[in-house]
Tab-separated table of C-alpha atoms in Angstrom:
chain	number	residue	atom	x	y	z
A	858	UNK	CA	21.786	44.197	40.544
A	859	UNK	CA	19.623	41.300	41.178
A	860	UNK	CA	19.034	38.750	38.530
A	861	UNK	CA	15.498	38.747	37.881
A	862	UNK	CA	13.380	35.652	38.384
A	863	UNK	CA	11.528	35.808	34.770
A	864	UNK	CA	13.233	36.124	31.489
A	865	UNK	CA	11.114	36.778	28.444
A	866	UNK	CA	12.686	36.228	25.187
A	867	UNK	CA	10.812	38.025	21.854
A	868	UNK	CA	12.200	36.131	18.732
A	869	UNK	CA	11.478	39.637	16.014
A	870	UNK	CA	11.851	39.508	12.279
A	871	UNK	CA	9.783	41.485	10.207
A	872	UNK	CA	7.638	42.771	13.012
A	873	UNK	CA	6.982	46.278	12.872
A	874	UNK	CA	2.915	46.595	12.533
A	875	UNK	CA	2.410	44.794	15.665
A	876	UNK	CA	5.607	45.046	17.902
A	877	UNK	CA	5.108	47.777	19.549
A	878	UNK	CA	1.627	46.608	21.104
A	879	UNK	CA	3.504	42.960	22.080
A	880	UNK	CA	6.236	44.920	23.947
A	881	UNK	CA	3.244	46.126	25.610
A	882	UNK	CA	1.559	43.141	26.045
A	883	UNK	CA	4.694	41.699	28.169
A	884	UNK	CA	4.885	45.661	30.132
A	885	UNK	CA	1.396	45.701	31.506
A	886	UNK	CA	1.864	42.409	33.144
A	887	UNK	CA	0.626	42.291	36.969
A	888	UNK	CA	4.687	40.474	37.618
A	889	UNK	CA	6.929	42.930	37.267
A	890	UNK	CA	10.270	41.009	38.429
A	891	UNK	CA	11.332	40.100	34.507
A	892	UNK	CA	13.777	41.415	31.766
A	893	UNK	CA	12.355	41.128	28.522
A	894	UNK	CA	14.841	40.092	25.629
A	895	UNK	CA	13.933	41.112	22.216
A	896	UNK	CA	15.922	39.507	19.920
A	897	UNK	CA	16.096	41.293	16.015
A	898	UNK	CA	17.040	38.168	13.389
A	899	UNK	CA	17.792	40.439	10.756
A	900	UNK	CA	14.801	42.639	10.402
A	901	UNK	CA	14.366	44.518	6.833
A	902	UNK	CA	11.545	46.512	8.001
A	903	UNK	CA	11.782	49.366	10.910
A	904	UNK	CA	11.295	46.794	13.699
A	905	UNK	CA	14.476	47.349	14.519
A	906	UNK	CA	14.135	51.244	15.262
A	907	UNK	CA	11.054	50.196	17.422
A	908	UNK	CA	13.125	47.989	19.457
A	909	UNK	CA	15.597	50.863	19.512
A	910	UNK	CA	13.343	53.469	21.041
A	911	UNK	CA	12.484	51.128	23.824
A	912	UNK	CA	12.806	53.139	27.449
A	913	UNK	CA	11.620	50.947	29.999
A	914	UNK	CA	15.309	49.247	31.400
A	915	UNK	CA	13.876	45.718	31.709
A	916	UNK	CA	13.978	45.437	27.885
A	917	UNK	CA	17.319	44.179	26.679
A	918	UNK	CA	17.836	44.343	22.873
A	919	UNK	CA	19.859	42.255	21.147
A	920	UNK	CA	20.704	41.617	17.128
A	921	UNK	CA	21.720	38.402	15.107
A	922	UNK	CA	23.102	41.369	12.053
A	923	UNK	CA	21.611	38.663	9.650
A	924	UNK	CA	18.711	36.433	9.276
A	925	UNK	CA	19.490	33.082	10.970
A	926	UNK	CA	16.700	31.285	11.316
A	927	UNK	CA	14.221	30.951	14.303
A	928	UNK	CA	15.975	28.238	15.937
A	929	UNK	CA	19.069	30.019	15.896
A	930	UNK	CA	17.470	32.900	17.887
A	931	UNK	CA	15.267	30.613	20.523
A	932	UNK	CA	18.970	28.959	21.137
A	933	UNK	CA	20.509	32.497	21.589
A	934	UNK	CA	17.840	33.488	23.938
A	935	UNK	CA	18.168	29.985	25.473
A	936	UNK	CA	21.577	31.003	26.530
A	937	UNK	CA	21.147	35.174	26.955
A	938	UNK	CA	18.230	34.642	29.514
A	939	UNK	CA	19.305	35.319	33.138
A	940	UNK	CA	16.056	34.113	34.909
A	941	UNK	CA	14.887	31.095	37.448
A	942	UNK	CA	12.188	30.908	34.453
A	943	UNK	CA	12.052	31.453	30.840
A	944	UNK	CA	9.194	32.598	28.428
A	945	UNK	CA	8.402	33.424	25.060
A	946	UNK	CA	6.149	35.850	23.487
A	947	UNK	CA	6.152	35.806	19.871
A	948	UNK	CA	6.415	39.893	18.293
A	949	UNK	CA	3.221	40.368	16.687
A	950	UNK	CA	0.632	38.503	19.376
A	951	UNK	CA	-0.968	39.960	23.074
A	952	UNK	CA	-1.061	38.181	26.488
A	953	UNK	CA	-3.583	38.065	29.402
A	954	UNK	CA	-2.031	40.463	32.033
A	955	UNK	CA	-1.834	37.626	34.576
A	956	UNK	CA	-0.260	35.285	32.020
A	957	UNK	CA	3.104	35.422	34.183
A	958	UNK	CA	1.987	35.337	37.864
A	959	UNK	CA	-0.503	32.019	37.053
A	960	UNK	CA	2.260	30.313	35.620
A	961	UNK	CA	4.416	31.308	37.973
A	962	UNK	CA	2.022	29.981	41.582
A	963	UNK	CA	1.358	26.547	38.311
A	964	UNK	CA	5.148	26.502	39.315
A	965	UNK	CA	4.837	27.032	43.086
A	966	UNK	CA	2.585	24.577	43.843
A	967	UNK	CA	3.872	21.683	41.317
A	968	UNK	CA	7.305	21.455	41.469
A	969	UNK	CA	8.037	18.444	39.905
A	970	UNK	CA	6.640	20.090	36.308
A	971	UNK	CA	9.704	21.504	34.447
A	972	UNK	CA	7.611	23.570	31.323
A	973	UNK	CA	4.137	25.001	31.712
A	974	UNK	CA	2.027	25.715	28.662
A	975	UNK	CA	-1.455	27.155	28.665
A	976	UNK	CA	-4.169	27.378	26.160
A	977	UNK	CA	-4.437	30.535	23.330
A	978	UNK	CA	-6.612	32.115	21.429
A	979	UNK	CA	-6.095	32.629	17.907
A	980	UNK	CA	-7.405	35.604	16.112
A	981	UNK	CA	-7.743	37.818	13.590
A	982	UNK	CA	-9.766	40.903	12.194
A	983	UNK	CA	-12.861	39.180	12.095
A	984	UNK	CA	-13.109	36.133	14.730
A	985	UNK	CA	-11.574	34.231	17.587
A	986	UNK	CA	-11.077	30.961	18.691
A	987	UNK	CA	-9.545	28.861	21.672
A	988	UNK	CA	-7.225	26.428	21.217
A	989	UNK	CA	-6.934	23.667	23.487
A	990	UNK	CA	-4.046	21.172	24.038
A	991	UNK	CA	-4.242	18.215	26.799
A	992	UNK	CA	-3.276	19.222	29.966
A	993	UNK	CA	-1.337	16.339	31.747
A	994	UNK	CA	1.872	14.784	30.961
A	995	UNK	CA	1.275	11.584	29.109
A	996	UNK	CA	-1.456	13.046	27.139
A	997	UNK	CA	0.992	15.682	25.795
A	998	UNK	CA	3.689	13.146	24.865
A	999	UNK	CA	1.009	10.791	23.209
A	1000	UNK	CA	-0.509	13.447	21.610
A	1001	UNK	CA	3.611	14.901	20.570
A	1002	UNK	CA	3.315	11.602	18.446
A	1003	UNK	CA	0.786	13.248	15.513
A	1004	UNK	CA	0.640	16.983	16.099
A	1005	UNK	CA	2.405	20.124	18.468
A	1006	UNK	CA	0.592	19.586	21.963
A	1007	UNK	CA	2.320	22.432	24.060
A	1008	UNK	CA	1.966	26.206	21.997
A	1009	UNK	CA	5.141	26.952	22.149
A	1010	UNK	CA	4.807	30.806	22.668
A	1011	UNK	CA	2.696	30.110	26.166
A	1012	UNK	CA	5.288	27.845	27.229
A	1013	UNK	CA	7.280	28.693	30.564
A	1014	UNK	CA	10.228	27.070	31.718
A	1015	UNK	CA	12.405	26.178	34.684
A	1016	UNK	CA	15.446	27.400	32.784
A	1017	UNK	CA	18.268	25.648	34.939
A	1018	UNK	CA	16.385	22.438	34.126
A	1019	UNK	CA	16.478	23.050	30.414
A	1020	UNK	CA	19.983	23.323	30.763
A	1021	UNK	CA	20.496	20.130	32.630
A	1022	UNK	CA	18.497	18.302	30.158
A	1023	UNK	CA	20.367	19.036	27.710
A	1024	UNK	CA	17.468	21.059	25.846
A	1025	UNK	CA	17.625	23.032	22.242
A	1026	UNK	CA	16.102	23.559	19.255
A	1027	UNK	CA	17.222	21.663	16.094
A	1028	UNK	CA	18.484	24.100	13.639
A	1029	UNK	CA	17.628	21.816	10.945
A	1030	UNK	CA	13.912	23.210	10.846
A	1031	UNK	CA	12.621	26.077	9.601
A	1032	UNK	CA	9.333	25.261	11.101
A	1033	UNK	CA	8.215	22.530	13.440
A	1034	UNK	CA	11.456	23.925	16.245
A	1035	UNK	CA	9.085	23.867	18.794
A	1036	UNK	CA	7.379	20.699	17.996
A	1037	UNK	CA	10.837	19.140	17.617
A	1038	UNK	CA	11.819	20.620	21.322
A	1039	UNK	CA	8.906	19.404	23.448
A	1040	UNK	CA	9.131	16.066	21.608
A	1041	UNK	CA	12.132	15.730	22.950
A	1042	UNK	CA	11.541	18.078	26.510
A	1043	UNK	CA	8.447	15.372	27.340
A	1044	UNK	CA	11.555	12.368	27.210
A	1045	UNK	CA	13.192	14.178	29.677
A	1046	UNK	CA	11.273	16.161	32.404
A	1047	UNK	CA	7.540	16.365	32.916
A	1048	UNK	CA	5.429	19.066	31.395
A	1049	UNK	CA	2.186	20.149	31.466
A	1050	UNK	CA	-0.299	22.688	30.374
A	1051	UNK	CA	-2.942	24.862	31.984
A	1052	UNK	CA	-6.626	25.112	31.244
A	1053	UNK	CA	-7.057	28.244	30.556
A	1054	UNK	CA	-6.106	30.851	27.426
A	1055	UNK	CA	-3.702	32.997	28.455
A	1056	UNK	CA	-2.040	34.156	24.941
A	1057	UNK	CA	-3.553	35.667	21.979
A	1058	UNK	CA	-2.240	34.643	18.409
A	1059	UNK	CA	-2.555	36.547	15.647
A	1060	UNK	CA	-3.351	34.901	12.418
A	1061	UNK	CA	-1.256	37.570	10.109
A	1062	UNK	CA	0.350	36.709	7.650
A	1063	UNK	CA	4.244	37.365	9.223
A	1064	UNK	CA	3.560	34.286	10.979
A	1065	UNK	CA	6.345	31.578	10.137
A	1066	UNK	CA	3.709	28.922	9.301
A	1067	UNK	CA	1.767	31.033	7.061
A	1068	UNK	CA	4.761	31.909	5.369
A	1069	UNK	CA	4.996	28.047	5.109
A	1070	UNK	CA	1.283	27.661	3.221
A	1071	UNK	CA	1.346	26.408	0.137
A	1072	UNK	CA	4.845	24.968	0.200
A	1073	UNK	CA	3.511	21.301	1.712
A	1074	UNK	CA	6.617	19.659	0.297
A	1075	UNK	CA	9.120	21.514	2.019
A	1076	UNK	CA	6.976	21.370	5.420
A	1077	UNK	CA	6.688	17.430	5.047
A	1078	UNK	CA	10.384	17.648	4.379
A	1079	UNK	CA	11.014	19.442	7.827
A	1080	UNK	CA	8.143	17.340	9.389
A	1081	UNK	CA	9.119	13.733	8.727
A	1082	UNK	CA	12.381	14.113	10.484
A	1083	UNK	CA	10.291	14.250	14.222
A	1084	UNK	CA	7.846	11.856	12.451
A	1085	UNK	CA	10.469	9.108	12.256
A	1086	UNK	CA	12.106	9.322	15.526
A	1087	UNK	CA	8.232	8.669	16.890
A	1088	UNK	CA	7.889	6.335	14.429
A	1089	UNK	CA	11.352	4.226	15.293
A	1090	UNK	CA	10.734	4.865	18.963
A	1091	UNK	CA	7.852	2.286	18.025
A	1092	UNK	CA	10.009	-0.190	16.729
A	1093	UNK	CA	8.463	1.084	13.026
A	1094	UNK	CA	10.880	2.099	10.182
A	1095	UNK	CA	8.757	4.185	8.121
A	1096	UNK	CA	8.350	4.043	4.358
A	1097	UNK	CA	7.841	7.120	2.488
A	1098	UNK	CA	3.930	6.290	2.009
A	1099	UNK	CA	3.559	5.833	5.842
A	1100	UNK	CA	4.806	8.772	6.785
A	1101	UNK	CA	2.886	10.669	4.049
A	1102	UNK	CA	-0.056	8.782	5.810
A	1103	UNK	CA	1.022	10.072	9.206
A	1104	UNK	CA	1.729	14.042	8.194
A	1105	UNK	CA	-1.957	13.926	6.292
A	1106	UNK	CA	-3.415	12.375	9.995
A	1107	UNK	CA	-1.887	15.481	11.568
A	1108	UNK	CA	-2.151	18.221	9.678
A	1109	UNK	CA	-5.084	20.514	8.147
A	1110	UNK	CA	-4.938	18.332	5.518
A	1111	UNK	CA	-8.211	17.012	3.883
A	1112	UNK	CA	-9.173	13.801	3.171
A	1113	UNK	CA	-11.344	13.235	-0.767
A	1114	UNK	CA	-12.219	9.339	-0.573
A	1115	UNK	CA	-13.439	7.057	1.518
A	1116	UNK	CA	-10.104	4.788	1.040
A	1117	UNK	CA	-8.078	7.242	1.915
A	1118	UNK	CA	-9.671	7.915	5.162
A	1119	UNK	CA	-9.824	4.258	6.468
A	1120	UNK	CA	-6.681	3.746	5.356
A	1121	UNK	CA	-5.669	6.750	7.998
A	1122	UNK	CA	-7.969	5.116	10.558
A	1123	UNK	CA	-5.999	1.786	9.832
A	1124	UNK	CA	-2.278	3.103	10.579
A	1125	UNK	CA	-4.036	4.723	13.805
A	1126	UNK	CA	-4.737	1.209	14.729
A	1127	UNK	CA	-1.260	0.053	13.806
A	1128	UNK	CA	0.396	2.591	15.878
A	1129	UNK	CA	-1.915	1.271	19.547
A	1130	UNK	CA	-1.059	-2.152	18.453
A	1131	UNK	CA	2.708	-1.312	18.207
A	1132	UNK	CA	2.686	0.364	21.285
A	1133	UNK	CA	1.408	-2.589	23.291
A	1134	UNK	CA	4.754	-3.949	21.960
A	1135	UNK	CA	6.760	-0.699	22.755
A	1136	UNK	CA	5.378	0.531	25.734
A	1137	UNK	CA	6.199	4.204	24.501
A	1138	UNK	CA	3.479	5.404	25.776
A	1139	UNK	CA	0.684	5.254	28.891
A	1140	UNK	CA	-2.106	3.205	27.076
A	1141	UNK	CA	-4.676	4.955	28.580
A	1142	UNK	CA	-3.409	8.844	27.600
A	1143	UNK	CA	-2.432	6.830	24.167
A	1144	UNK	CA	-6.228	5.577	23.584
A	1145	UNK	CA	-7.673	8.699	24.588
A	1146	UNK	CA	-5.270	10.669	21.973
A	1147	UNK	CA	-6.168	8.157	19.294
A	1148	UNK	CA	-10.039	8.688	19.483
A	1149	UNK	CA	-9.924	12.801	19.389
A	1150	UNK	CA	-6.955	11.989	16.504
A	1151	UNK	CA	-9.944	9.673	14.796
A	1152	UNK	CA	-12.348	12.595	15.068
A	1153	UNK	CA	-10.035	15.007	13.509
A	1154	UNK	CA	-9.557	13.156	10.584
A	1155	UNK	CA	-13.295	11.776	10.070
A	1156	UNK	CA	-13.896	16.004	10.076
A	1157	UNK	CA	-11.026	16.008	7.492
A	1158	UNK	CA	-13.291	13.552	5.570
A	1159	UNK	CA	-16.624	14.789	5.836
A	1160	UNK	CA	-17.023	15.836	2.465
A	1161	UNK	CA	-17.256	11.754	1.707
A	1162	UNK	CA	-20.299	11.821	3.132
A	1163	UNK	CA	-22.241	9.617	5.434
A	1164	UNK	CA	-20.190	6.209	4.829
A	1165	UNK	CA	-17.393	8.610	6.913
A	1166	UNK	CA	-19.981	8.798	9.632
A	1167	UNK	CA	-20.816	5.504	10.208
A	1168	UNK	CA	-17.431	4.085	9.623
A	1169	UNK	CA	-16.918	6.179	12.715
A	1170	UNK	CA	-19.561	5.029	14.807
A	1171	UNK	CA	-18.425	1.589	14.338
A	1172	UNK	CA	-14.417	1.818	15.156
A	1173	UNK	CA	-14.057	4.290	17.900
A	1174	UNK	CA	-15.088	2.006	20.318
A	1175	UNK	CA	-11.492	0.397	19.526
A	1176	UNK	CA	-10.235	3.635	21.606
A	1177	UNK	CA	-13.024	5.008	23.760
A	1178	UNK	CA	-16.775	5.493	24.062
A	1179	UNK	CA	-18.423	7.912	21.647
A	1180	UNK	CA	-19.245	11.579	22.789
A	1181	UNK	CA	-22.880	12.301	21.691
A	1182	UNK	CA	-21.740	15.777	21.038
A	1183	UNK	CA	-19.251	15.175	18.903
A	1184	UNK	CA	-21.122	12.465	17.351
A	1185	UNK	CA	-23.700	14.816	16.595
A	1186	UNK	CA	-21.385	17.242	15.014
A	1187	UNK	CA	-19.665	14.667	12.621
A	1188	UNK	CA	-23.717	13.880	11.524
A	1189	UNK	CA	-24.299	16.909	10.306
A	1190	UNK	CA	-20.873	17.495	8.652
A	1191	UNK	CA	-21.217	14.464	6.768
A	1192	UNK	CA	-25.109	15.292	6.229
A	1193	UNK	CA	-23.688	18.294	4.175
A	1194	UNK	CA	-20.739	16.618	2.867
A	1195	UNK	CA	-19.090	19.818	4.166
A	1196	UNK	CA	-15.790	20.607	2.627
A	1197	UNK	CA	-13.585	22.552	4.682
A	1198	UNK	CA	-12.078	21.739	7.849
């Protein structure tokens, strides 16, 4: 039998309400040349007899016995998958049925790009929204530097150069793998993502980072250690307040006084002037990444009011030119002192 050219790998743990209807997700797509790896870490609910009663012979099922962790079980799949490529596809979210053959010709016709992400869609009962994520190389390592820039669940891989690089996740983190992995993935072999939302993520509450809400120490815990390898990469060795500053930049988190928030904008500042030492990154991609960081966190502030919004239209020049609708935006947020992000 031939090897086939995709391998899909289906991390499940906990999983049963939406499994089934992920399977099929990853069955209806339009490329049919894959074997699909679902991967049980120690399930306590029936997704295991799902995965059990699975027919179609692409699907290969596989079982950790006991819960070890989500990097544990992307590593296993790392080495289980038999394809030219490797996806994921998380166990409770959908795909566009095309997801695999436009990844596939993103492939084809740019070989020198070693992991393909794409945009998603989060949603839930009652909404939906796209998330977006740069789409070229630098930008996704400059942007690597605050925040996750490639979703890991639409990412695609050319496996064999994974395995050449080296590539795994740190089994350290409970959350964050993924950020961890491309960190690392963008030092090594150039990535990219595509402009377009081809995966659907569910915002239920079996997600890992929801399971994570509310328990901010033990993320910042899991967060600072890719915080300070960017940060010493810079030729910066972080105090504990710095990288407190640098977690609130890039998370949800939101900012109550006007100190607080310059003093963000400030360490943004820090970090370009650093890199014109460094050299880490392309100053351009850098300076572009800085002034949509800047706007995230004056929309993290807006509840201060309008001193955020002028404080704004004053130092983004220092990265790039102001975007009237964005700048409009920010107005009225500010206008309302609006208080959630």
């Amino acid at each position: 039998m031939n090897e086939p050219t995709l391998s899909v790998i289906m991390p499940v743990y906990n999983g049963e309400r939406y499994l089934q209807e992920a399977i099929d997700s990853v069955l209806k797509q339009n490329f049919t040349d894959f074997e699909l790896i679902a991967i049980d870490d120690g399930s306590t609910d029936g997704s295991n007899e799902i995965l059990k009663g699975q027919s179609d012979p692409r699907i290969r099922v596989l079982s950790n016995g006991i819960n070890k962790g989500i990097s544990f079980t992307r590593n296993r799949g790392l080495d289980e998958a038999k394809g030219e490529f490797l996806a994921w596809m998380d166990c409770d979210d959908l795909i566009a049925p095309d997801r695999f053959k436009k990844q596939l010709a993103f492939f084809k016709t740019h070989p020198q790009v070693g992991i393909c992400g794409t945009w998603l869609t989060r949603f839930d009962e009652r909404k939906s929204e796209v998330s977006k994520s740069p789409l070229e190389h630098e930008a996704i390592k400059a942007m690597l530097l605050f925040k996750p820039a490639i979703w890991n669940a639409t990412a695609m891989y050319r496996l064999n150069w994974i395995k050449e690089a080296n590539l795994s996740f740190d089994p350290r983190l409970a959350v964050a793998e993924d950020f961890d992995f491309y960190w690392e993935a963008c030092r090594k072999l150039p990535v990219a993502n595509l402009p377009e939302s081809l995966y659907y993520y569910r915002d239920s509450d079996s997600s890992i980072m929801k399971r994570f809400d509310g328990a901010e120490e033990r993320s910042f815990s899991i967060h600072k250690i890719i915080y300070e390898k960017s940060l010493r990469e810079l030729g910066i060795t972080p105090t504990e307040d710095q990288l407190r500053i640098h977690r609130s930049i890039g998370s949800t988190y939101l900012f109550q006084t006007y100190r607080s928030y310059k003093e963000a904008f400030e360490w943004l500042v820090y970090l370009q002037e650093k890199n014109k030492i460094q050299k880490i990154y392309d100053s351009d991609a850098l300076s572009e990444i800085l002034g949509s960081i800047f706007f995230f966190l004056s929309k993290k502030s807006s509840q201060v009011g309008l001193p955020v919004f002028f404080y704004y239209l004053k130092e983004l020049k220092k990265f790039y030119p102001a975007d009237l609708y964005q700048t409009t935006k920010l107005l009225i947020r500010c206008l309302i002192k609006y208080r959630r992000f």
